[in-house]
Coordinates of C-alpha atoms in Angstrom, one line a residue:
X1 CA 19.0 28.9 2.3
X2 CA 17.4 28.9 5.7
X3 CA 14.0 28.9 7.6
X4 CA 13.3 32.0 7.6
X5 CA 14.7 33.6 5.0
X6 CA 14.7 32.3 1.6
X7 CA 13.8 32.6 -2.4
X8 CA 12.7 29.0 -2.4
X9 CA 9.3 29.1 -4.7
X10 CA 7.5 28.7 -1.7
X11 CA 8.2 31.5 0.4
X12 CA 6.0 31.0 3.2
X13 CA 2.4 31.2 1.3
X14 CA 0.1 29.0 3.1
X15 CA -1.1 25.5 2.3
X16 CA -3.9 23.7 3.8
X17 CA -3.1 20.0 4.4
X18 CA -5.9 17.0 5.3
X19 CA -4.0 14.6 7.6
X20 CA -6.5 12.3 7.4
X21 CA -9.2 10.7 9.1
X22 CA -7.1 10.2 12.4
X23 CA -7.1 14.2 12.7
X24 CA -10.7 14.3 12.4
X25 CA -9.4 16.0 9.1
X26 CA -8.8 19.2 10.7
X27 CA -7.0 21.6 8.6
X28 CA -3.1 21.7 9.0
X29 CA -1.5 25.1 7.8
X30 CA 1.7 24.7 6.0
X31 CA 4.2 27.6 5.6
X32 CA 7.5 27.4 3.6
X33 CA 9.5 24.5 2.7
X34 CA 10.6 23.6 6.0
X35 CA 7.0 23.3 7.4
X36 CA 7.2 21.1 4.6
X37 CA 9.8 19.1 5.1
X38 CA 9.0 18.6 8.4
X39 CA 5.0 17.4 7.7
X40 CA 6.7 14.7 5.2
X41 CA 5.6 12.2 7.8
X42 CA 3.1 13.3 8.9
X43 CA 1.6 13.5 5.3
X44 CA 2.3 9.8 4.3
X45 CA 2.5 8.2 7.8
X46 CA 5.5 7.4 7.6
X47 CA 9.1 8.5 6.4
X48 CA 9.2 7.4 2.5
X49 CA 12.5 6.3 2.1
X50 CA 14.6 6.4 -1.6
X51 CA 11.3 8.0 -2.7
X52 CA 9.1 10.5 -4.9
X53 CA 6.3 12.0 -3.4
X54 CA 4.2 14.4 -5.3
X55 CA 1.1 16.0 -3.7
X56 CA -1.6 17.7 -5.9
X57 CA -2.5 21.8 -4.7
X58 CA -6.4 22.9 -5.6
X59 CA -8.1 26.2 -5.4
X60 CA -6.8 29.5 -4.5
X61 CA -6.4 28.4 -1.1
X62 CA -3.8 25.4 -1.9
X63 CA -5.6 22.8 -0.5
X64 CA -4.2 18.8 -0.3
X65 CA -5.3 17.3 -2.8
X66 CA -4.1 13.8 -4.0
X67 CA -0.5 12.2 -2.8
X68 CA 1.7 9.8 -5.3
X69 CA 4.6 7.8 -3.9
X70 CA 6.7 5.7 -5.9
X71 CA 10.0 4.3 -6.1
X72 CA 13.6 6.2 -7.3
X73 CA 14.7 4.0 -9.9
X74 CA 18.0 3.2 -9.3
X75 CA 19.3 3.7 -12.5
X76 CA 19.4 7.6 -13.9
X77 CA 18.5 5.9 -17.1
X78 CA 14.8 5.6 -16.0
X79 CA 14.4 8.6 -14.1
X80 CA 12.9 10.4 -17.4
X81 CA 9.9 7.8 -17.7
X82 CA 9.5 7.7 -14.0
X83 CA 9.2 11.5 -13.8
X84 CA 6.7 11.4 -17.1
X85 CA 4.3 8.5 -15.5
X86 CA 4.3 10.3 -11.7
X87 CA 3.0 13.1 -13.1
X88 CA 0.6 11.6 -15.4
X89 CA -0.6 9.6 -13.1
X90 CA -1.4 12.5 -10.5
X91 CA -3.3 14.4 -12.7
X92 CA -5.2 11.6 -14.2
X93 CA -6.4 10.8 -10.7
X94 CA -6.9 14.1 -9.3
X95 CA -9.1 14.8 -12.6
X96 CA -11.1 11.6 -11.8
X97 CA -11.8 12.5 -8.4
X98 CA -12.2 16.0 -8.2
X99 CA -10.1 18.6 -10.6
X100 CA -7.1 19.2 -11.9
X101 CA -4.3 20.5 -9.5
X102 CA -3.9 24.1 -9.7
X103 CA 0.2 23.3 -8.7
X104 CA 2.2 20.6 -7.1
X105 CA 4.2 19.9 -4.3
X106 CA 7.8 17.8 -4.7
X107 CA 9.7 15.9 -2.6
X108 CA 12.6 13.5 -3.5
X109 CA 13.8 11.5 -0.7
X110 CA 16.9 9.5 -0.4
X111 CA 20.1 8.7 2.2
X112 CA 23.7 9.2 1.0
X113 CA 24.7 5.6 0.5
X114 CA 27.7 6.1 2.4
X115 CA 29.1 8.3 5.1
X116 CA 31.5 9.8 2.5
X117 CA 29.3 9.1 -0.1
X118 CA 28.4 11.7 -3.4
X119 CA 26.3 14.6 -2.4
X120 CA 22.7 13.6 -2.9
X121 CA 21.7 17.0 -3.9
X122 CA 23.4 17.3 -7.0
X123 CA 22.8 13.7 -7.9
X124 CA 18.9 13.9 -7.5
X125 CA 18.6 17.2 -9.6
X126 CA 18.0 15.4 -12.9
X127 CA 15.2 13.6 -11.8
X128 CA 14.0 17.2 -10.2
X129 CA 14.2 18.7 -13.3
X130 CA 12.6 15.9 -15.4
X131 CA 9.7 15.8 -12.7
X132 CA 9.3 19.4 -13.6
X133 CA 9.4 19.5 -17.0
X134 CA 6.3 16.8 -17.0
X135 CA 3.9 18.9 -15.0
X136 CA 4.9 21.3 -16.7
X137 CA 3.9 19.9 -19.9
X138 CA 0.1 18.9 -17.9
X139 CA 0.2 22.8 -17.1
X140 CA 0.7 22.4 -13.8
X141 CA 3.6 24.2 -12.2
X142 CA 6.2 23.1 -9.4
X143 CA 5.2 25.4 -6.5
X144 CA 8.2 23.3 -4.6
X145 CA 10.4 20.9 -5.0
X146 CA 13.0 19.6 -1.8
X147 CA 15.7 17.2 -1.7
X148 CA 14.8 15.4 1.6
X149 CA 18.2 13.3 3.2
X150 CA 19.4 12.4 6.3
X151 CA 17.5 14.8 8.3
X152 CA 18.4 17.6 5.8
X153 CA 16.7 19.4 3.4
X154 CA 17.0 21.6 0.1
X155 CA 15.4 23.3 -2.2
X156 CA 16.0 22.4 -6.1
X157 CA 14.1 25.6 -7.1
X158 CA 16.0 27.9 -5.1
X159 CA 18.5 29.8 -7.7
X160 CA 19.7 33.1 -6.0
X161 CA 23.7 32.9 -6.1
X162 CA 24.7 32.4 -2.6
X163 CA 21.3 32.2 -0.5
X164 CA 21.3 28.3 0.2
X165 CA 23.6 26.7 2.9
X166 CA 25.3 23.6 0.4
X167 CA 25.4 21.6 4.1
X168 CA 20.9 22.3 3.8
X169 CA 18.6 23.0 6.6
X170 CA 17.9 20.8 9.4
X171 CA 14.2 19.1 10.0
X172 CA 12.9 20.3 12.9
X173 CA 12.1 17.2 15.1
X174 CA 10.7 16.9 18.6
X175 CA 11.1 18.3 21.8
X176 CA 11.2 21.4 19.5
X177 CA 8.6 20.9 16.5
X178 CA 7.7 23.5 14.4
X179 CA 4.1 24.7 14.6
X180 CA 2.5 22.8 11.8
X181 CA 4.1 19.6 13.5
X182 CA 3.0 20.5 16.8
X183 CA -0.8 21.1 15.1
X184 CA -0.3 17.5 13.4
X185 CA 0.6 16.0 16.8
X186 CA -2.2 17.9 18.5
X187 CA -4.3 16.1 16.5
X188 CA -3.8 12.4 17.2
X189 CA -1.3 12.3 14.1
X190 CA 2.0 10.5 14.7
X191 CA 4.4 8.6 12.2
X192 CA 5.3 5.0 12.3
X193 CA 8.9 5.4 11.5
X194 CA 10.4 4.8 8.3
X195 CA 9.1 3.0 5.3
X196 CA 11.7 0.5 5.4
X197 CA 11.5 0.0 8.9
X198 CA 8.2 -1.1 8.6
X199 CA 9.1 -3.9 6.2
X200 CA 12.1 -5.1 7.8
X201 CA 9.6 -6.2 10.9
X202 CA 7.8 -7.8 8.7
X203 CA 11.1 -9.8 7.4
X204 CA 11.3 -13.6 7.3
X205 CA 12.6 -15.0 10.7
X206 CA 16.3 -16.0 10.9
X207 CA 18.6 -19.1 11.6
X208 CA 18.1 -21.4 14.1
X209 CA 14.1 -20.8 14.3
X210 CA 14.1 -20.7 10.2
X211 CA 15.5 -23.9 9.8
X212 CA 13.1 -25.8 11.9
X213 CA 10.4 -23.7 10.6
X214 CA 11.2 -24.6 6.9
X215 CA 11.7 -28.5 7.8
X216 CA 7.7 -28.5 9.1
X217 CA 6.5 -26.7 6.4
X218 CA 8.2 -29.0 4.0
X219 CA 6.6 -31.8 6.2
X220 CA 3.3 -30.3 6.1
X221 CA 3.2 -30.1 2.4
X222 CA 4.3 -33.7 1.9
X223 CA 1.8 -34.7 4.2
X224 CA -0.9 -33.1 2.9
X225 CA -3.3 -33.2 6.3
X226 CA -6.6 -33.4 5.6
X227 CA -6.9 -30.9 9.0
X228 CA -9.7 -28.2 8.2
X229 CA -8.0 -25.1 7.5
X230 CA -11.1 -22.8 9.4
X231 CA -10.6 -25.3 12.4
X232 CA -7.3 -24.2 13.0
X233 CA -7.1 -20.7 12.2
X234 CA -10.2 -20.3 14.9
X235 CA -8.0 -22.2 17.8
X236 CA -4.8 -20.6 16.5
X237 CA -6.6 -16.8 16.8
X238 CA -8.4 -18.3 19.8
X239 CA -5.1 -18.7 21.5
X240 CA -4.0 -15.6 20.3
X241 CA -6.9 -13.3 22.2
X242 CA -6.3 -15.1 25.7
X243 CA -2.6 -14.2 25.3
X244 CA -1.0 -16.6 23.6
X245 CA 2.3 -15.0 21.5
X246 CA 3.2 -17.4 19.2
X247 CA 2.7 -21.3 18.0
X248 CA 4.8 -24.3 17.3
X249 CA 6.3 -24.7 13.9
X250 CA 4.4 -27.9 13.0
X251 CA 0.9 -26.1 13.7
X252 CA 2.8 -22.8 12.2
X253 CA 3.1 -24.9 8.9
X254 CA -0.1 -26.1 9.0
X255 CA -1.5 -22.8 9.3
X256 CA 0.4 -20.7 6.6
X257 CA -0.7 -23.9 4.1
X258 CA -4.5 -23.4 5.2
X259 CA -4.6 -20.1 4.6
X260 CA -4.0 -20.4 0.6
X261 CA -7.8 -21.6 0.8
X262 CA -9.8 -19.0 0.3
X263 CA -12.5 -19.6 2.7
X264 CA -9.9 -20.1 5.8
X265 CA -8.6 -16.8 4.5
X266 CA -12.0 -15.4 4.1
X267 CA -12.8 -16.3 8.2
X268 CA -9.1 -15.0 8.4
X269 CA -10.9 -11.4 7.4
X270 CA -13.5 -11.4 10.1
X271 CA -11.7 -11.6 13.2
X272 CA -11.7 -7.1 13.0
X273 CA -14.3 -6.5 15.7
X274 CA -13.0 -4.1 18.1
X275 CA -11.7 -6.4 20.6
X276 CA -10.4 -8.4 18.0
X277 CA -8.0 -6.2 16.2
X278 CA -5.0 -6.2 18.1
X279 CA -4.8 -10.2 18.8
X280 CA -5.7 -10.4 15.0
X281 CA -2.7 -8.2 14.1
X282 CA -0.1 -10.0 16.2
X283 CA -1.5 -14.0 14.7
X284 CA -1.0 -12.4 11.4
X285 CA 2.3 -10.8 12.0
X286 CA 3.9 -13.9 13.7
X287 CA 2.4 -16.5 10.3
X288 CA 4.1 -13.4 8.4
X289 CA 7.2 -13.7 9.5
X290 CA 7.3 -17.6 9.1
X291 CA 7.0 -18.0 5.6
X292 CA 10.7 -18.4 5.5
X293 CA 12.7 -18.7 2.0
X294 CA 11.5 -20.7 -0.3
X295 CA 7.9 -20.4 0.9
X296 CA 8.1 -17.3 0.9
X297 CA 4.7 -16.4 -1.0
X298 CA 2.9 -18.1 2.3
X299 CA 3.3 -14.8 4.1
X300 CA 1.2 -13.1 1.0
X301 CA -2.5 -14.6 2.8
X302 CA -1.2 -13.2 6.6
X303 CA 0.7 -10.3 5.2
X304 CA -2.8 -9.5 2.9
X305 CA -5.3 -10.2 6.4
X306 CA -2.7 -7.8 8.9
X307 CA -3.0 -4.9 6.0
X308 CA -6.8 -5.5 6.4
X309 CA -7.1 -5.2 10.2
X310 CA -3.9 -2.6 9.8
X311 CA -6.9 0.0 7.7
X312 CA -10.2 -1.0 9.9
X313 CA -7.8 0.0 13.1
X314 CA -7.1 3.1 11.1
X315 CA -3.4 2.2 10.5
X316 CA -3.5 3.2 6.7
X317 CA 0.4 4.1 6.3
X318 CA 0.9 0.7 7.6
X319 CA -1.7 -1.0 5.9
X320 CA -0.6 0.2 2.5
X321 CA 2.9 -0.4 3.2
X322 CA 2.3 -4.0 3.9
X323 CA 0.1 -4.2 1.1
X324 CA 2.6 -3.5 -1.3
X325 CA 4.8 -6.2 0.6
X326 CA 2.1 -8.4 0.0
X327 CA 1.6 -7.9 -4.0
X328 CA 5.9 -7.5 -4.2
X329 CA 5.7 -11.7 -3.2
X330 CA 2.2 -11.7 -5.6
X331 CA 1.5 -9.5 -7.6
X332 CA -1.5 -10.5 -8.7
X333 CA -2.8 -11.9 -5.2
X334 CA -6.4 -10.3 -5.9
X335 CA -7.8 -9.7 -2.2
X336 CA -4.4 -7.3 -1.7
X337 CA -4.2 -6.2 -4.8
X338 CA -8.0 -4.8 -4.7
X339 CA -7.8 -3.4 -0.9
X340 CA -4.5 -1.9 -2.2
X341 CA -6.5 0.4 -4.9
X342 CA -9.4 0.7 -2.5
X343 CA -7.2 2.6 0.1
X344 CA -5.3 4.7 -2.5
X345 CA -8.5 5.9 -4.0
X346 CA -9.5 7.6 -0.5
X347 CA -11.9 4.9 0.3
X348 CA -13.0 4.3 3.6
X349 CA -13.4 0.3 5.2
X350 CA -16.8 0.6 6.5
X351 CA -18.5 -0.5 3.4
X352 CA -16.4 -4.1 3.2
X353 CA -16.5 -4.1 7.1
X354 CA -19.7 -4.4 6.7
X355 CA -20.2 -7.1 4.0
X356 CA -17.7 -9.1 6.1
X357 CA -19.7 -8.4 9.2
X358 CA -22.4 -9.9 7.4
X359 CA -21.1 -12.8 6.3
X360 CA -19.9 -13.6 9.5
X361 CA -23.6 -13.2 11.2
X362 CA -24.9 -15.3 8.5
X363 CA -22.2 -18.1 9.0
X364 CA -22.8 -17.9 12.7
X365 CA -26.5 -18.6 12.5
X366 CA -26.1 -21.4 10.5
X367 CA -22.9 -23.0 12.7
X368 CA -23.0 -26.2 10.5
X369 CA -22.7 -24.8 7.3
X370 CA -20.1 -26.6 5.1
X371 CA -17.6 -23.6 3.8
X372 CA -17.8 -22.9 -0.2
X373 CA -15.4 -24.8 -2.9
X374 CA -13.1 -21.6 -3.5
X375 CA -13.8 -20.4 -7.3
X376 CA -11.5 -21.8 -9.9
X377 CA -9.9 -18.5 -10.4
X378 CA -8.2 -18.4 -7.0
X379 CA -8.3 -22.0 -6.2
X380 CA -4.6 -22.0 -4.3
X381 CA -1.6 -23.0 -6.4
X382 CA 1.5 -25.1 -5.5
X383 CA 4.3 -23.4 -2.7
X384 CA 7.7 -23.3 -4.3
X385 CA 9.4 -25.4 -2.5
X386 CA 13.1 -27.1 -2.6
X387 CA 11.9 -29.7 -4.6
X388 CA 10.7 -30.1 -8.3
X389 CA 6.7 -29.0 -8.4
X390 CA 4.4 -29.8 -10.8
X391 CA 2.4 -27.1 -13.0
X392 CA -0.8 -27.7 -14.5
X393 CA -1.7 -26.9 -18.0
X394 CA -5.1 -25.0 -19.4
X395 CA -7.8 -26.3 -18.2
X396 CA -11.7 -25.8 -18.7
X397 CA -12.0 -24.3 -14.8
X398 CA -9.2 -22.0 -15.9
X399 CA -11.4 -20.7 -19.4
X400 CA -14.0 -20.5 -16.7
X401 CA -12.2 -18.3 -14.6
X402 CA -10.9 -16.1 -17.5
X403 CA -14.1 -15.4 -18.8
X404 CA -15.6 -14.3 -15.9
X405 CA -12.5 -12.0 -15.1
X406 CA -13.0 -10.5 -18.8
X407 CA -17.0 -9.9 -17.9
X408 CA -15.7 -8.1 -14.8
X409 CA -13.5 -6.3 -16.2
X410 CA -16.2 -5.3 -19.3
X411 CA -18.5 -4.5 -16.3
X412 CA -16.0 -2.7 -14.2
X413 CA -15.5 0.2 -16.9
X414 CA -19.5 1.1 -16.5
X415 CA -19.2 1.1 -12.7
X416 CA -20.6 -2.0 -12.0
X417 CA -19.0 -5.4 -10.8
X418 CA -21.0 -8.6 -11.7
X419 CA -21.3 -10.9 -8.8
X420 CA -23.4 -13.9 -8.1
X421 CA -26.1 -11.8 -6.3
X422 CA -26.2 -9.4 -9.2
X423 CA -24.7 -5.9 -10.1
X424 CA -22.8 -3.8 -7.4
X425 CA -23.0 -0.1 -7.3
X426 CA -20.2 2.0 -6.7
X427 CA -22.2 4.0 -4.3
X428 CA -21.2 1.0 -1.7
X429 CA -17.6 2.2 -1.6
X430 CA -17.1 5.9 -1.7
X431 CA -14.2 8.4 -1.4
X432 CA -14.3 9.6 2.1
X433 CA -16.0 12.7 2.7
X434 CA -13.6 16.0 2.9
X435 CA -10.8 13.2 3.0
X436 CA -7.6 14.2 1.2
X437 CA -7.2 12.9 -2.5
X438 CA -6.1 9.5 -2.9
X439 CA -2.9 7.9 -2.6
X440 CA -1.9 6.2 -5.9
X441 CA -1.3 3.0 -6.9
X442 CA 0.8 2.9 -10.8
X443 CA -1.7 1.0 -12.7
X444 CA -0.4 -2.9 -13.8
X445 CA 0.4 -4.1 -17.0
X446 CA -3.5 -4.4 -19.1
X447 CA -4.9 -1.4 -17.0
X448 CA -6.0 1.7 -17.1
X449 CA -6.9 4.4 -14.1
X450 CA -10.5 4.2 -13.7
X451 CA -10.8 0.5 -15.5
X452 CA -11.9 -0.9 -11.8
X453 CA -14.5 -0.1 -9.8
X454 CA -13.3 -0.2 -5.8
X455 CA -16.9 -0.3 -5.0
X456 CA -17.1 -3.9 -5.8
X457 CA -14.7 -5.3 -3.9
X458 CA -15.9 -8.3 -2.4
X459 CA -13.8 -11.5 0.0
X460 CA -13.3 -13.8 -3.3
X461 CA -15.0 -11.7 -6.2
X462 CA -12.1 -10.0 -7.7
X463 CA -10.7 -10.0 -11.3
X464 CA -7.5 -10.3 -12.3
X465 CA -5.1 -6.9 -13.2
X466 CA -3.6 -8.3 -16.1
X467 CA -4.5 -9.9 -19.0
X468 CA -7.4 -12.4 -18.9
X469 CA -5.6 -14.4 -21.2
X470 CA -2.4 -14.0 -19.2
X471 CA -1.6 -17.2 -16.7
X472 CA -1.1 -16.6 -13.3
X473 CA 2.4 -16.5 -12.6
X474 CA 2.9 -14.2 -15.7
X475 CA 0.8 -11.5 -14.3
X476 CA 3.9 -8.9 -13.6
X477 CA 2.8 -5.1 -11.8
X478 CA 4.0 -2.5 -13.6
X479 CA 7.5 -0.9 -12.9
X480 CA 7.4 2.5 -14.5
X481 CA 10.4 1.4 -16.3
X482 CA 11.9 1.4 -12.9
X483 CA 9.7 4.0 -10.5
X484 CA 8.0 0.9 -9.8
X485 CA 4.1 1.6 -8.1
X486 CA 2.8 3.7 -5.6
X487 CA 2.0 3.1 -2.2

């Protein structure tokens, strides 16, 4: 099959694509499957690697509606149930935000393994077929469906004996976009590179600087400094904005322990005013990278905090890909997981920008104001660590904390979150207007779409996704029997 001439379903009939708020959502026309393989990118942010993507078409002129997307599963055993809760999930969303999609766009994306490796084509069709069959079961038809590897692409739908090339079509890249690429560039969009490139720079720091890194945390730990955590995240971030690139390992340590307090993680959140970002970013990327094996769940607070300045820059491909790095080392660290669901669901920052804003005003008129106790149910737990840890048993702070996250969750389902000022209304955080639809997030284990309501999302008011009977480290995300979630 080529460009130009082809009996892919498609066949060059226009669809109308909302890049997002860094396009000034101005309309993107899409023609034929390699217009689409070639906005892929620009669509997501980024390249999604050994991936599913599914993107919802409304109204007779095939506008974007909502985007899914999740994991391959790397055994064929799960592709069925993948394919079954991807489409499921897609339509349950689109029909809580706006409609049902009239049709839906496919993409399965995946690198040989090897140079010589099988043909990817072939070995993706089941999973094709199965995604298929499931919107087709919702009623809603495959207007397209492309195999997307190594710079190649094909079309699973295209059936006339002898029309496709079996070497596929080349994605047009720059100097020589197509036109739909050259309109996404036009206006302000640009990709930030793969999805796994994105997590490998966020990777764990290697050998020598890991080893003296994980001998001061260890230190640190033992020692148990009674250093306030808020003091020296502002000197560390201080540091940072006149310049400053990076910290010893001994204040390192200190910093990545402090930060499992939720008030120094909390003043963490508030370094986002404009001039702020970009020294914020880098502080949070460099503690990141330091939680080297076995303290590894210390890069969740930084990883959590760079998401959060990532979205209020307007970075949402990154934020959301960092986000689900986040929740992989936690996945039931509630700040991430709850900006996480926020971002999918279309929302904009502004309205928690705002509360944080706030907080911050407040704190600053009142400079000798002791910081809060954290609440019981995210009081900061033990770091793993090379030696034996102890674990504490129920307790009547944990009850505490469990009944509250099943009151919020009882509350959630009518809209409202409670809090200690009262009710929130969902009118607080709204899907952005004449946004695209939402990026989904595959519900965890004990919840349904629509069981949470984004606009209550609050710095330390957040409710478990599990079961509020379920301990902490038991709380698992869903893996879709192996599609794992969306991001």
């Amino acid at each position: 099959m080529n460009a130009t001439n082809n009996d892919s379903a498609m066949n060059n009939e226009p669809v109308i694509l909302s890049l997002g708020p860094a396009s000034g959502h101005r309309p993107v026309i899409m023609r034929g499957p390699a217009d689409m393989a070639e906005l892929l990118p620009y669509l997501m942010g980024f390249f999604p690697d050994d991936s599913i993507v599914a993107v919802g078409l409304h109204g007779p002129d095939l506008h974007q509606g909502g985007v899914i997307r999740a994991d391959i599963p790397a055994s064929p055993a799960l592709w069925p149930a993948a394919a079954e809760e991807t489409a499921a999930l897609l339509v349950d969303l689109s029909e809580r935000r706006d409609s049902r999609p009239l049709q839906v766009l496919l993409y399965l994306c995946q690198d040989p393994a090897s140079e010589h490796g099988p043909p990817v084509l072939d070995g993706l069709r089941p999973l094709a077929d199965g995604l298929r069959a499931a919107f087709a079961r919702r009623s809603v038809p495959v207007k397209e469906s492309l195999c997307v590897s190594d710079g190649r692409w094909w079309s699973f739908l295209c059936r006339r004996q002898g029309c496709c090339d079996p070497a596929g079509n080349s994605i047009r890249r720059a100097p020589a976009p197509g036109p739909a690429a050259a309109a996404a560039t036009f206006a302000g969009l640009a990709p930030r590179g793969s999805r796994k490139a994105i997590i490998a720079g966020l990777a764990p720091i290697g050998s020598p600087s890991a080893d003296a890194q994980r001998a001061a945390i260890a230190r640190a730990e033992a020692a148990e400094l009674p250093e306030p955590g808020i003091d020296l995240l502002d000197q560390a971030f201080a540091e940072f904005a006149a310049g400053v690139c990076e910290l010893d390992e001994d204040r390192t340590a200190r910093l990545l322990l402090a930060l499992r307090d939720r008030s120094t993680r909390d003043r963490g959140a508030e370094f986002v005013r404009p001039a702020e970002l970009a020294p914020a970013e880098r502080l949070w990327r460099f503690l990141a990278r330091r939680a080297v094996p076995p303290y590894e769940s210390c890069a969740v607070a930084p990883l959590t905090l760079l998401a959060w300045a990532s979205w209020v820059a307007g970075d949402t491909a990154t934020a959301r890909v960092v986000l689900g790095r986040a929740l992989d080392l936690d996945p039931c660290y509630l700040l991430a997981d709850l900006l996480h669901e926020s971002l999918n669901d279309g929302m904009t920052p502004e309205a928690l920008l705002a509360a944080v804003e706030g907080q911050r005003q407040r704190r600053e008129a009142r400079p000798s104001a002791v910081a809060p106790e954290p609440a019981a149910e995210e009081r900061p737990g033990p770091v793993p660590g090379p030696g034996p840890g102890g674990a504490s048993g129920g307790s009547a702070g944990t009850a505490v904390a469990r009944r509250r996250r099943r009151a919020r969750r009882a509350a959630s389902a009518a809209g409202t979150v409670p809090a200690d000022g009262g009710p929130v209304s969902p009118a607080e955080g709204v899907p952005e207007p004449g946004g695209p639809g939402p990026v989904a997030l595959l519900p965890a284990p004990g919840c349904r779409p629509g069981e949470r309501s984004a606009g209550g999302l609050r710095l330390g008011r957040a409710w478990s996704c599990g079961s509020a009977a379920a301990p902490r480290h038991r709380c698992t995300r869903r893996s879709a029997r192996g599609a794992r979630h969306a991001r």
